[in-house]
mmCIF file of C-alpha atoms in Angstrom:
data_model
loop_
_atom_site.group_PDB
_atom_site.id
_atom_site.type_symbol
_atom_site.label_atom_id
_atom_site.label_comp_id
_atom_site.label_asym_id
_atom_site.label_seq_id
_atom_site.Cartn_x
_atom_site.Cartn_y
_atom_site.Cartn_z
ATOM 1 C CA UNK A 535 0.000 0.000 0.000
ATOM 2 C CA UNK A 536 1.066 3.608 -0.419
ATOM 3 C CA UNK A 537 -0.025 7.137 0.467
ATOM 4 C CA UNK A 538 0.275 10.184 -1.768
ATOM 5 C CA UNK A 539 -0.459 13.913 -1.782
ATOM 6 C CA UNK A 540 -0.126 15.039 -5.405
ATOM 7 C CA UNK A 541 -0.707 18.202 -7.369
ATOM 8 C CA UNK A 542 -1.739 17.926 -11.009
ATOM 9 C CA UNK A 543 -1.140 20.965 -13.185
ATOM 10 C CA UNK A 544 -0.214 21.931 -16.704
ATOM 11 C CA UNK A 545 -2.494 21.503 -19.717
ATOM 12 C CA UNK A 546 -4.584 18.530 -20.777
ATOM 13 C CA UNK A 547 -2.132 17.764 -23.609
ATOM 14 C CA UNK A 548 0.904 18.233 -21.324
ATOM 15 C CA UNK A 549 0.038 17.546 -17.685
ATOM 16 C CA UNK A 550 2.594 17.377 -14.868
ATOM 17 C CA UNK A 551 2.235 15.659 -11.534
ATOM 18 C CA UNK A 552 4.218 16.513 -8.390
ATOM 19 C CA UNK A 553 3.947 15.765 -4.718
ATOM 20 C CA UNK A 554 4.829 13.511 -1.828
ATOM 21 C CA UNK A 555 4.550 9.694 -1.977
ATOM 22 C CA UNK A 556 5.043 7.327 0.962
ATOM 23 C CA UNK A 557 5.044 3.536 1.305
ATOM 24 C CA UNK A 558 4.632 2.539 4.975
ATOM 25 C CA UNK A 559 5.675 -1.074 4.290
ATOM 26 C CA UNK A 560 6.479 -3.319 1.346
ATOM 27 C CA UNK A 561 8.945 -5.795 -0.099
ATOM 28 C CA UNK A 562 11.085 -6.350 -3.189
ATOM 29 C CA UNK A 563 11.954 -9.949 -4.119
ATOM 30 C CA UNK A 564 11.307 -11.012 -0.539
ATOM 31 C CA UNK A 565 13.244 -8.109 0.986
ATOM 32 C CA UNK A 566 10.977 -6.213 3.412
ATOM 33 C CA UNK A 567 11.270 -2.465 3.913
ATOM 34 C CA UNK A 568 9.386 0.261 5.824
ATOM 35 C CA UNK A 569 9.115 4.055 5.883
ATOM 36 C CA UNK A 570 9.585 4.522 2.150
ATOM 37 C CA UNK A 571 9.057 8.110 0.984
ATOM 38 C CA UNK A 572 10.031 10.482 -1.848
ATOM 39 C CA UNK A 573 9.156 13.684 -3.668
ATOM 40 C CA UNK A 574 7.804 12.799 -7.113
ATOM 41 C CA UNK A 575 7.512 14.871 -10.272
ATOM 42 C CA UNK A 576 6.372 13.485 -13.610
ATOM 43 C CA UNK A 577 5.377 14.764 -17.024
ATOM 44 C CA UNK A 578 5.107 13.202 -20.520
ATOM 45 C CA UNK A 579 8.912 13.445 -20.865
ATOM 46 C CA UNK A 580 9.753 11.374 -17.788
ATOM 47 C CA UNK A 581 9.887 10.984 -14.017
ATOM 48 C CA UNK A 582 12.137 12.442 -11.296
ATOM 49 C CA UNK A 583 12.396 11.324 -7.662
ATOM 50 C CA UNK A 584 14.037 13.587 -5.093
ATOM 51 C CA UNK A 585 14.693 13.173 -1.368
ATOM 52 C CA UNK A 586 13.901 9.463 -1.403
ATOM 53 C CA UNK A 587 14.404 7.420 1.749
ATOM 54 C CA UNK A 588 13.666 3.852 2.853
ATOM 55 C CA UNK A 589 14.485 1.725 5.906
ATOM 56 C CA UNK A 590 15.670 -1.861 5.337
ATOM 57 C CA UNK A 591 16.217 -3.541 8.699
ATOM 58 C CA UNK A 592 18.399 -1.015 10.500
ATOM 59 C CA UNK A 593 19.833 0.536 7.312
ATOM 60 C CA UNK A 594 18.528 3.908 6.161
ATOM 61 C CA UNK A 595 19.037 4.346 2.416
ATOM 62 C CA UNK A 596 18.629 7.691 0.698
ATOM 63 C CA UNK A 597 18.153 7.929 -3.062
ATOM 64 C CA UNK A 598 17.291 10.143 -6.044
ATOM 65 C CA UNK A 599 16.507 9.136 -9.622
ATOM 66 C CA UNK A 600 15.668 10.649 -13.013
ATOM 67 C CA UNK A 601 14.299 8.779 -16.030
ATOM 68 C CA UNK A 602 13.938 10.804 -19.238
ATOM 69 C CA UNK A 603 14.532 9.994 -22.921
ATOM 70 C CA UNK A 604 18.102 11.362 -22.970
ATOM 71 C CA UNK A 605 18.820 11.374 -19.251
ATOM 72 C CA UNK A 606 18.864 8.568 -16.700
ATOM 73 C CA UNK A 607 20.336 9.211 -13.259
ATOM 74 C CA UNK A 608 20.483 7.168 -10.058
ATOM 75 C CA UNK A 609 22.092 8.214 -6.752
ATOM 76 C CA UNK A 610 22.131 6.060 -3.630
ATOM 77 C CA UNK A 611 23.602 6.707 -0.191
ATOM 78 C CA UNK A 612 23.639 4.548 2.937
ATOM 79 C CA UNK A 613 26.019 6.177 5.467
ATOM 80 C CA UNK A 614 25.531 3.499 8.147
ATOM 81 C CA UNK A 615 24.715 0.315 6.254
ATOM 82 C CA UNK A 616 24.462 -3.155 7.745
ATOM 83 C CA UNK A 617 24.831 -5.465 4.739
ATOM 84 C CA UNK A 618 23.188 -8.374 6.543
ATOM 85 C CA UNK A 619 19.919 -6.368 6.393
ATOM 86 C CA UNK A 620 19.766 -7.205 2.665
ATOM 87 C CA UNK A 621 20.163 -11.009 2.902
ATOM 88 C CA UNK A 622 16.447 -11.691 2.312
ATOM 89 C CA UNK A 623 16.885 -10.321 -1.207
ATOM 90 C CA UNK A 624 19.040 -13.369 -2.124
ATOM 91 C CA UNK A 625 17.795 -16.914 -2.511
ATOM 92 C CA UNK A 626 20.845 -18.226 -0.603
ATOM 93 C CA UNK A 627 19.891 -16.311 2.552
ATOM 94 C CA UNK A 628 23.074 -15.636 4.570
ATOM 95 C CA UNK A 629 24.934 -13.966 1.676
ATOM 96 C CA UNK A 630 26.286 -10.625 2.945
ATOM 97 C CA UNK A 631 27.760 -9.240 6.137
ATOM 98 C CA UNK A 632 29.675 -6.100 7.078
ATOM 99 C CA UNK A 633 29.034 -2.566 8.332
ATOM 100 C CA UNK A 634 29.931 0.808 6.886
ATOM 101 C CA UNK A 635 29.035 3.424 4.298
ATOM 102 C CA UNK A 636 28.032 2.949 0.667
ATOM 103 C CA UNK A 637 27.615 5.742 -1.898
ATOM 104 C CA UNK A 638 26.814 5.005 -5.557
ATOM 105 C CA UNK A 639 25.965 7.226 -8.521
ATOM 106 C CA UNK A 640 25.386 6.530 -12.212
ATOM 107 C CA UNK A 641 24.191 8.762 -15.023
ATOM 108 C CA UNK A 642 23.503 8.335 -18.725
ATOM 109 C CA UNK A 643 23.140 11.555 -20.698
ATOM 110 C CA UNK A 644 22.850 10.994 -24.402
ATOM 111 C CA UNK A 645 25.644 8.591 -25.348
ATOM 112 C CA UNK A 646 27.783 9.419 -22.304
ATOM 113 C CA UNK A 647 27.814 7.156 -19.265
ATOM 114 C CA UNK A 648 29.361 8.293 -15.973
ATOM 115 C CA UNK A 649 29.531 6.664 -12.578
ATOM 116 C CA UNK A 650 31.164 7.157 -9.205
ATOM 117 C CA UNK A 651 31.160 5.513 -5.843
ATOM 118 C CA UNK A 652 32.747 5.191 -2.434
ATOM 119 C CA UNK A 653 32.577 2.107 -0.225
ATOM 120 C CA UNK A 654 33.988 1.819 3.286
ATOM 121 C CA UNK A 655 32.791 -1.431 4.858
ATOM 122 C CA UNK A 656 34.351 -3.189 7.833
ATOM 123 C CA UNK A 657 34.337 -6.984 8.025
ATOM 124 C CA UNK A 658 32.844 -7.520 4.562
ATOM 125 C CA UNK A 659 31.784 -11.120 3.897
ATOM 126 C CA UNK A 660 30.230 -12.604 0.759
ATOM 127 C CA UNK A 661 28.735 -16.048 1.418
ATOM 128 C CA UNK A 662 31.528 -18.000 3.125
ATOM 129 C CA UNK A 663 34.352 -15.712 1.949
ATOM 130 C CA UNK A 664 35.757 -13.492 4.732
ATOM 131 C CA UNK A 665 36.866 -10.703 2.376
ATOM 132 C CA UNK A 666 37.686 -8.300 5.206
ATOM 133 C CA UNK A 667 37.693 -4.520 5.462
ATOM 134 C CA UNK A 668 36.873 -3.026 2.054
ATOM 135 C CA UNK A 669 37.561 0.514 0.887
ATOM 136 C CA UNK A 670 36.985 1.502 -2.725
ATOM 137 C CA UNK A 671 36.564 4.737 -4.636
ATOM 138 C CA UNK A 672 35.994 5.212 -8.350
ATOM 139 C CA UNK A 673 34.741 7.716 -10.879
ATOM 140 C CA UNK A 674 34.257 7.716 -14.612
ATOM 141 C CA UNK A 675 33.992 10.383 -17.274
ATOM 142 C CA UNK A 676 34.272 10.267 -21.066
ATOM 143 C CA UNK A 677 34.549 6.443 -20.961
ATOM 144 C CA UNK A 678 37.552 6.480 -18.591
ATOM 145 C CA UNK A 679 37.215 4.779 -15.199
ATOM 146 C CA UNK A 680 39.657 5.748 -12.422
ATOM 147 C CA UNK A 681 39.715 4.092 -9.036
ATOM 148 C CA UNK A 682 41.457 2.596 -6.040
ATOM 149 C CA UNK A 683 40.599 -0.378 -3.862
ATOM 150 C CA UNK A 684 41.987 -1.792 -0.627
ATOM 151 C CA UNK A 685 40.594 -5.086 0.632
ATOM 152 C CA UNK A 686 41.776 -7.440 3.288
ATOM 153 C CA UNK A 687 41.787 -9.190 6.585
ATOM 154 C CA UNK A 688 43.295 -12.303 8.116
ATOM 155 C CA UNK A 689 43.004 -14.201 4.805
ATOM 156 C CA UNK A 690 45.061 -11.718 2.800
ATOM 157 C CA UNK A 691 45.304 -8.131 1.574
ATOM 158 C CA UNK A 692 44.750 -6.640 -1.881
ATOM 159 C CA UNK A 693 45.570 -3.108 -3.029
ATOM 160 C CA UNK A 694 44.918 -1.908 -6.581
ATOM 161 C CA UNK A 695 44.719 1.385 -8.435
ATOM 162 C CA UNK A 696 44.621 2.705 -11.970
ATOM 163 C CA UNK A 697 42.386 3.471 -14.913
ATOM 164 C CA UNK A 698 40.568 1.745 -17.767
ATOM 165 C CA UNK A 699 39.823 3.696 -20.941
ATOM 166 C CA UNK A 700 36.827 1.913 -22.458
ATOM 167 C CA UNK A 701 36.220 1.646 -26.187
ATOM 168 C CA UNK A 702 32.512 0.790 -26.270
ATOM 169 C CA UNK A 703 31.217 -2.049 -28.456
ATOM 170 C CA UNK A 704 27.990 -4.039 -28.508
ATOM 171 C CA UNK A 705 29.739 -7.120 -27.133
ATOM 172 C CA UNK A 706 31.066 -6.540 -23.564
ATOM 173 C CA UNK A 707 34.011 -8.872 -24.199
ATOM 174 C CA UNK A 708 34.925 -6.927 -27.332
ATOM 175 C CA UNK A 709 34.730 -3.728 -25.293
ATOM 176 C CA UNK A 710 37.348 -5.114 -22.896
ATOM 177 C CA UNK A 711 39.552 -6.340 -25.733
ATOM 178 C CA UNK A 712 39.580 -2.864 -27.316
ATOM 179 C CA UNK A 713 40.056 -0.900 -24.071
ATOM 180 C CA UNK A 714 43.293 0.480 -22.661
ATOM 181 C CA UNK A 715 44.441 -0.594 -19.199
ATOM 182 C CA UNK A 716 46.762 1.243 -16.824
ATOM 183 C CA UNK A 717 46.590 -0.735 -13.601
ATOM 184 C CA UNK A 718 48.818 -1.622 -10.678
ATOM 185 C CA UNK A 719 48.306 -3.703 -7.571
ATOM 186 C CA UNK A 720 49.751 -6.019 -4.962
ATOM 187 C CA UNK A 721 48.674 -8.861 -2.700
ATOM 188 C CA UNK A 722 50.033 -9.709 0.728
ATOM 189 C CA UNK A 723 49.606 -12.860 2.807
ATOM 190 C CA UNK A 724 46.850 -14.177 0.499
ATOM 191 C CA UNK A 725 45.522 -17.599 1.524
ATOM 192 C CA UNK A 726 45.535 -19.585 -1.749
ATOM 193 C CA UNK A 727 43.551 -22.490 -0.282
ATOM 194 C CA UNK A 728 40.640 -20.079 0.206
ATOM 195 C CA UNK A 729 40.886 -17.763 -2.783
ATOM 196 C CA UNK A 730 41.783 -20.079 -5.673
ATOM 197 C CA UNK A 731 38.563 -22.153 -5.302
ATOM 198 C CA UNK A 732 36.576 -18.940 -4.764
ATOM 199 C CA UNK A 733 37.879 -17.632 -8.117
ATOM 200 C CA UNK A 734 37.030 -20.883 -9.941
ATOM 201 C CA UNK A 735 40.631 -22.177 -10.006
ATOM 202 C CA UNK A 736 40.183 -25.133 -7.691
ATOM 203 C CA UNK A 737 42.063 -27.383 -10.159
ATOM 204 C CA UNK A 738 45.353 -25.552 -9.463
ATOM 205 C CA UNK A 739 47.178 -27.850 -7.007
ATOM 206 C CA UNK A 740 48.869 -25.192 -4.873
ATOM 207 C CA UNK A 741 48.264 -23.854 -1.365
ATOM 208 C CA UNK A 742 50.113 -21.482 0.920
ATOM 209 C CA UNK A 743 50.368 -17.734 1.468
ATOM 210 C CA UNK A 744 51.019 -15.579 -1.604
ATOM 211 C CA UNK A 745 52.765 -12.219 -1.912
ATOM 212 C CA UNK A 746 53.339 -10.227 -5.089
ATOM 213 C CA UNK A 747 52.737 -7.193 -7.259
ATOM 214 C CA UNK A 748 51.863 -6.528 -10.896
ATOM 215 C CA UNK A 749 51.375 -3.735 -13.431
ATOM 216 C CA UNK A 750 49.342 -3.781 -16.655
ATOM 217 C CA UNK A 751 49.652 -1.121 -19.350
ATOM 218 C CA UNK A 752 48.349 -1.003 -22.895
ATOM 219 C CA UNK A 753 45.689 -2.381 -25.163
ATOM 220 C CA UNK A 754 45.257 -6.007 -26.248
ATOM 221 C CA UNK A 755 47.176 -7.695 -27.817
ATOM 222 C CA UNK A 756 50.080 -5.320 -27.088
ATOM 223 C CA UNK A 757 49.694 -5.268 -23.326
ATOM 224 C CA UNK A 758 52.766 -4.758 -21.169
ATOM 225 C CA UNK A 759 52.457 -6.996 -18.102
ATOM 226 C CA UNK A 760 55.100 -7.191 -15.388
ATOM 227 C CA UNK A 761 54.634 -9.254 -12.272
ATOM 228 C CA UNK A 762 56.367 -11.133 -9.513
ATOM 229 C CA UNK A 763 54.933 -13.468 -6.911
ATOM 230 C CA UNK A 764 56.103 -15.748 -4.153
ATOM 231 C CA UNK A 765 54.416 -18.449 -2.094
ATOM 232 C CA UNK A 766 55.515 -19.764 1.289
ATOM 233 C CA UNK A 767 54.432 -22.522 3.640
ATOM 234 C CA UNK A 768 52.063 -24.486 1.406
ATOM 235 C CA UNK A 769 51.804 -27.503 -0.844
ATOM 236 C CA UNK A 770 52.315 -28.204 -4.539
ATOM 237 C CA UNK A 771 50.251 -31.240 -5.429
ATOM 238 C CA UNK A 772 51.402 -33.971 -3.031
ATOM 239 C CA UNK A 773 54.610 -32.117 -2.111
ATOM 240 C CA UNK A 774 55.167 -29.875 0.885
ATOM 241 C CA UNK A 775 56.229 -26.473 -0.475
ATOM 242 C CA UNK A 776 58.822 -24.496 1.468
ATOM 243 C CA UNK A 777 58.896 -21.554 -0.941
ATOM 244 C CA UNK A 778 58.370 -20.609 -4.578
ATOM 245 C CA UNK A 779 58.654 -17.422 -6.592
ATOM 246 C CA UNK A 780 58.291 -16.277 -10.187
ATOM 247 C CA UNK A 781 59.133 -13.084 -12.092
ATOM 248 C CA UNK A 782 57.622 -12.587 -15.538
ATOM 249 C CA UNK A 783 56.702 -10.055 -18.192
ATOM 250 C CA UNK A 784 54.860 -10.029 -21.485
ATOM 251 C CA UNK A 785 56.410 -9.689 -24.939
ATOM 252 C CA UNK A 786 53.681 -9.161 -27.512
ATOM 253 C CA UNK A 787 51.489 -12.242 -27.428
ATOM 254 C CA UNK A 788 53.934 -14.252 -25.332
ATOM 255 C CA UNK A 789 54.743 -14.533 -21.641
ATOM 256 C CA UNK A 790 58.418 -14.462 -20.666
ATOM 257 C CA UNK A 791 59.357 -16.226 -17.431
ATOM 258 C CA UNK A 792 62.426 -14.282 -16.347
ATOM 259 C CA UNK A 793 63.070 -16.424 -13.314
ATOM 260 C CA UNK A 794 61.192 -19.027 -11.295
ATOM 261 C CA UNK A 795 62.339 -21.146 -8.373
ATOM 262 C CA UNK A 796 60.767 -23.551 -5.937
ATOM 263 C CA UNK A 797 61.967 -25.642 -3.003
ATOM 264 C CA UNK A 798 60.418 -28.601 -1.220
ATOM 265 C CA UNK A 799 62.039 -30.739 1.472
ATOM 266 C CA UNK A 800 63.191 -33.192 -1.242
ATOM 267 C CA UNK A 801 63.577 -31.046 -4.381
ATOM 268 C CA UNK A 802 64.858 -27.699 -5.639
ATOM 269 C CA UNK A 803 64.009 -26.460 -9.134
ATOM 270 C CA UNK A 804 64.381 -23.357 -11.305
ATOM 271 C CA UNK A 805 62.873 -22.412 -14.666
ATOM 272 C CA UNK A 806 62.936 -19.780 -17.405
ATOM 273 C CA UNK A 807 61.653 -19.414 -20.951
ATOM 274 C CA UNK A 808 58.640 -18.276 -22.929
ATOM 275 C CA UNK A 809 55.126 -19.541 -23.609
ATOM 276 C CA UNK A 810 52.005 -18.395 -25.419
ATOM 277 C CA UNK A 811 48.427 -18.454 -24.217
ATOM 278 C CA UNK A 812 46.735 -20.247 -27.134
ATOM 279 C CA UNK A 813 46.750 -24.073 -27.482
ATOM 280 C CA UNK A 814 48.798 -23.899 -30.690
ATOM 281 C CA UNK A 815 51.368 -21.399 -29.403
ATOM 282 C CA UNK A 816 54.942 -22.743 -29.199
ATOM 283 C CA UNK A 817 56.562 -23.557 -25.860
ATOM 284 C CA UNK A 818 60.210 -22.831 -25.063
ATOM 285 C CA UNK A 819 60.974 -23.590 -21.417
ATOM 286 C CA UNK A 820 63.988 -24.866 -19.529
ATOM 287 C CA UNK A 821 63.751 -26.407 -16.054
ATOM 288 C CA UNK A 822 66.640 -27.459 -13.805
ATOM 289 C CA UNK A 823 65.969 -29.705 -10.809
ATOM 290 C CA UNK A 824 68.153 -31.301 -8.137
ATOM 291 C CA UNK A 825 67.543 -33.734 -5.286
ATOM 292 C CA UNK A 826 69.513 -35.888 -2.879
ATOM 293 C CA UNK A 827 66.315 -37.529 -1.590
ATOM 294 C CA UNK A 828 65.033 -39.209 -4.751
ATOM 295 C CA UNK A 829 63.358 -42.144 -2.991
ATOM 296 C CA UNK A 830 61.367 -39.784 -0.772
ATOM 297 C CA UNK A 831 60.388 -37.680 -3.785
ATOM 298 C CA UNK A 832 59.193 -40.681 -5.808
ATOM 299 C CA UNK A 833 57.131 -41.947 -2.897
ATOM 300 C CA UNK A 834 55.516 -38.545 -2.298
ATOM 301 C CA UNK A 835 54.538 -38.243 -5.968
ATOM 302 C CA UNK A 836 53.720 -41.841 -6.958
ATOM 303 C CA UNK A 837 53.530 -43.764 -3.634
ATOM 304 C CA UNK A 838 56.135 -46.193 -4.970
ATOM 305 C CA UNK A 839 59.127 -47.222 -2.872
ATOM 306 C CA UNK A 840 62.409 -47.371 -4.788
ATOM 307 C CA UNK A 841 65.651 -48.389 -3.010
ATOM 308 C CA UNK A 842 67.758 -45.597 -4.487
ATOM 309 C CA UNK A 843 69.867 -42.912 -2.897
ATOM 310 C CA UNK A 844 72.443 -40.422 -4.112
ATOM 311 C CA UNK A 845 72.626 -36.939 -5.601
ATOM 312 C CA UNK A 846 70.751 -36.294 -8.854
ATOM 313 C CA UNK A 847 70.353 -33.338 -11.228
ATOM 314 C CA UNK A 848 68.287 -32.932 -14.383
ATOM 315 C CA UNK A 849 67.741 -30.259 -17.025
ATOM 316 C CA UNK A 850 64.408 -30.452 -18.842
ATOM 317 C CA UNK A 851 63.634 -28.706 -22.137
ATOM 318 C CA UNK A 852 59.967 -28.223 -23.044
ATOM 319 C CA UNK A 853 59.117 -27.480 -26.672
ATOM 320 C CA UNK A 854 56.248 -28.131 -29.040
ATOM 321 C CA UNK A 855 52.823 -26.774 -28.109
ATOM 322 C CA UNK A 856 50.284 -27.300 -25.329
ATOM 323 C CA UNK A 857 48.468 -29.819 -27.514
ATOM 324 C CA UNK A 858 51.635 -31.642 -28.553
ATOM 325 C CA UNK A 859 54.492 -30.966 -26.137
ATOM 326 C CA UNK A 860 58.025 -32.211 -26.738
ATOM 327 C CA UNK A 861 59.971 -33.063 -23.578
ATOM 328 C CA UNK A 862 63.703 -33.790 -23.454
ATOM 329 C CA UNK A 863 65.763 -34.152 -20.293
ATOM 330 C CA UNK A 864 69.356 -34.833 -19.458
ATOM 331 C CA UNK A 865 70.251 -36.256 -16.035
ATOM 332 C CA UNK A 866 73.338 -36.857 -13.892
ATOM 333 C CA UNK A 867 73.828 -38.766 -10.678
ATOM 334 C CA UNK A 868 76.710 -39.223 -8.248
ATOM 335 C CA UNK A 869 77.420 -41.440 -5.248
ATOM 336 C CA UNK A 870 74.382 -43.547 -6.156
ATOM 337 C CA UNK A 871 73.278 -46.724 -4.450
ATOM 338 C CA UNK A 872 70.498 -48.336 -6.518
ATOM 339 C CA UNK A 873 68.949 -51.661 -5.523
ATOM 340 C CA UNK A 874 72.067 -52.429 -3.493
ATOM 341 C CA UNK A 875 74.432 -51.652 -6.410
ATOM 342 C CA UNK A 876 76.938 -48.806 -5.821
ATOM 343 C CA UNK A 877 77.362 -46.457 -8.804
ATOM 344 C CA UNK A 878 79.998 -43.752 -8.663
ATOM 345 C CA UNK A 879 78.309 -41.670 -11.379
ATOM 346 C CA UNK A 880 75.695 -41.971 -14.106
ATOM 347 C CA UNK A 881 74.323 -39.840 -16.921
ATOM 348 C CA UNK A 882 71.788 -40.052 -19.688
ATOM 349 C CA UNK A 883 69.152 -38.393 -21.807
ATOM 350 C CA UNK A 884 65.417 -39.049 -21.850
ATOM 351 C CA UNK A 885 62.602 -37.844 -24.074
ATOM 352 C CA UNK A 886 58.879 -38.387 -23.867
ATOM 353 C CA UNK A 887 57.234 -39.864 -26.939
ATOM 354 C CA UNK A 888 53.494 -40.277 -26.486
ATOM 355 C CA UNK A 889 53.262 -42.452 -23.338
ATOM 356 C CA UNK A 890 56.739 -43.975 -23.604
ATOM 357 C CA UNK A 891 59.903 -42.663 -21.991
ATOM 358 C CA UNK A 892 62.842 -43.188 -24.357
ATOM 359 C CA UNK A 893 66.257 -43.542 -22.699
ATOM 360 C CA UNK A 894 69.245 -42.762 -24.917
ATOM 361 C CA UNK A 895 72.981 -42.140 -24.680
ATOM 362 C CA UNK A 896 73.237 -43.217 -21.065
ATOM 363 C CA UNK A 897 76.197 -44.367 -19.036
ATOM 364 C CA UNK A 898 77.336 -45.394 -15.565
ATOM 365 C CA UNK A 899 80.662 -45.685 -13.765
ATOM 366 C CA UNK A 900 80.948 -48.432 -11.168
ATOM 367 C CA UNK A 901 83.683 -49.105 -8.659
ATOM 368 C CA UNK A 902 85.105 -51.566 -11.212
ATOM 369 C CA UNK A 903 84.207 -50.734 -14.797
ATOM 370 C CA UNK A 904 81.907 -48.666 -16.978
ATOM 371 C CA UNK A 905 78.746 -49.273 -18.986
ATOM 372 C CA UNK A 906 77.391 -47.039 -21.789
ATOM 373 C CA UNK A 907 74.249 -47.201 -23.903
ATOM 374 C CA UNK A 908 74.092 -45.466 -27.302
ATOM 375 C CA UNK A 909 70.756 -45.500 -29.087
ATOM 376 C CA UNK A 910 67.241 -45.617 -27.685
ATOM 377 C CA UNK A 911 65.429 -47.893 -25.237
ATOM 378 C CA UNK A 912 61.678 -47.166 -24.764
ATOM 379 C CA UNK A 913 60.373 -47.634 -21.222
ATOM 380 C CA UNK A 914 56.869 -47.564 -19.756
ATOM 381 C CA UNK A 915 56.548 -45.180 -16.847
ATOM 382 C CA UNK A 916 54.132 -46.926 -14.463
ATOM 383 C CA UNK A 917 55.035 -49.598 -13.671
ATOM 384 C CA UNK A 918 58.591 -49.047 -14.891
ATOM 385 C CA UNK A 919 59.329 -51.705 -17.529
ATOM 386 C CA UNK A 920 60.084 -52.094 -21.202
ATOM 387 C CA UNK A 921 57.467 -50.436 -23.395
ATOM 388 C CA UNK A 922 54.931 -52.246 -25.583
ATOM 389 C CA UNK A 923 56.296 -54.962 -27.901
ATOM 390 C CA UNK A 924 55.629 -52.865 -31.016
ATOM 391 C CA UNK A 925 57.968 -50.068 -29.847
ATOM 392 C CA UNK A 926 61.260 -50.039 -31.829
ATOM 393 C CA UNK A 927 64.510 -50.733 -29.952
ATOM 394 C CA UNK A 928 67.866 -49.634 -31.323
ATOM 395 C CA UNK A 929 70.923 -49.294 -29.090
ATOM 396 C CA UNK A 930 74.491 -50.425 -28.527
ATOM 397 C CA UNK A 931 75.586 -51.463 -25.041
ATOM 398 C CA UNK A 932 79.298 -51.308 -24.168
ATOM 399 C CA UNK A 933 80.695 -52.689 -20.918
ATOM 400 C CA UNK A 934 84.346 -52.085 -20.009
ATOM 401 C CA UNK A 935 86.210 -53.650 -17.066
ATOM 402 C CA UNK A 936 83.034 -54.507 -15.147
ATOM 403 C CA UNK A 937 83.418 -57.165 -12.464
ATOM 404 C CA UNK A 938 81.569 -58.086 -9.340
#
């Protein structure tokens, strides 16, 4: 129900209506409100609302609005908002929480769209995500959006600032692709186990606390991206992760990994190279890894016990494309004891061909004698054995001075 005291004036062909309208109680999509009121003016060209106010729970919201053929304006202000007052609007119920001020404004005049806002909410929560204290300010004019945001709490902090110069198109995605970005930001102490699933990246097998910063400048596809990140105290798949970091930048349509390192209790590794983002883009990566706890590493990854110890290093080259990668690795070992057999040193080269691991140009030095293999010997990875009978075998085996 509503109450109104209106004045009707003008001419019969062009009347105008103005006055006070109140709604003692009502609801919108299940959200109850009381004490709704506004000053209304209307004519054949449109409607304007001034001095609007409504009470939702304990939150007083003030608003104005204009709707005319070449002008649409909305302003909203809630200086002491309790976001939980608005949960009945959502089907999921307990969706929002937090307290603070919210100010929003948007206007469309002809073909120009402007907006501005300021949010200062303490303890912001969306569903089960404890986002934390949130402060944001933005404004737009002539299709350029400028803003800053600071968000965070015990699960991590985010700071970002910059501008986006929009190039409007009918398709929103095309608008983004044609727009210019000048953005910078950083994260601190971000809990990856919480935020990666929340952002739809639950398939990434990494946890821990993340720190980093990034800048983005330019227009697609010539965007200049520079970033660095590090992760501490987490996991990488089945491995405990002591630390990891990466520094990268963009070069045209490719990503350049300037430096990347990681360390687990049983493995250290570093990487560099370039990669594209499309499935048919070429890969050019180099990875170096070292371990003196190979048996522990194999068990953590594959839950297979292998009686091997010693110091091992490997350099892996990744080429090809995402759809058809080409992997080649050289390896070295020293002071090895494998299946009870002491080996002073060993070396070799491996490459991955479909599902077979091809061993070539390998050798080992024993306490008495040497053995070398020249050619190729295809092996199946799991369980480790000779590959299928139809796989070609071509190698020479030389043994010199070997005795028990």
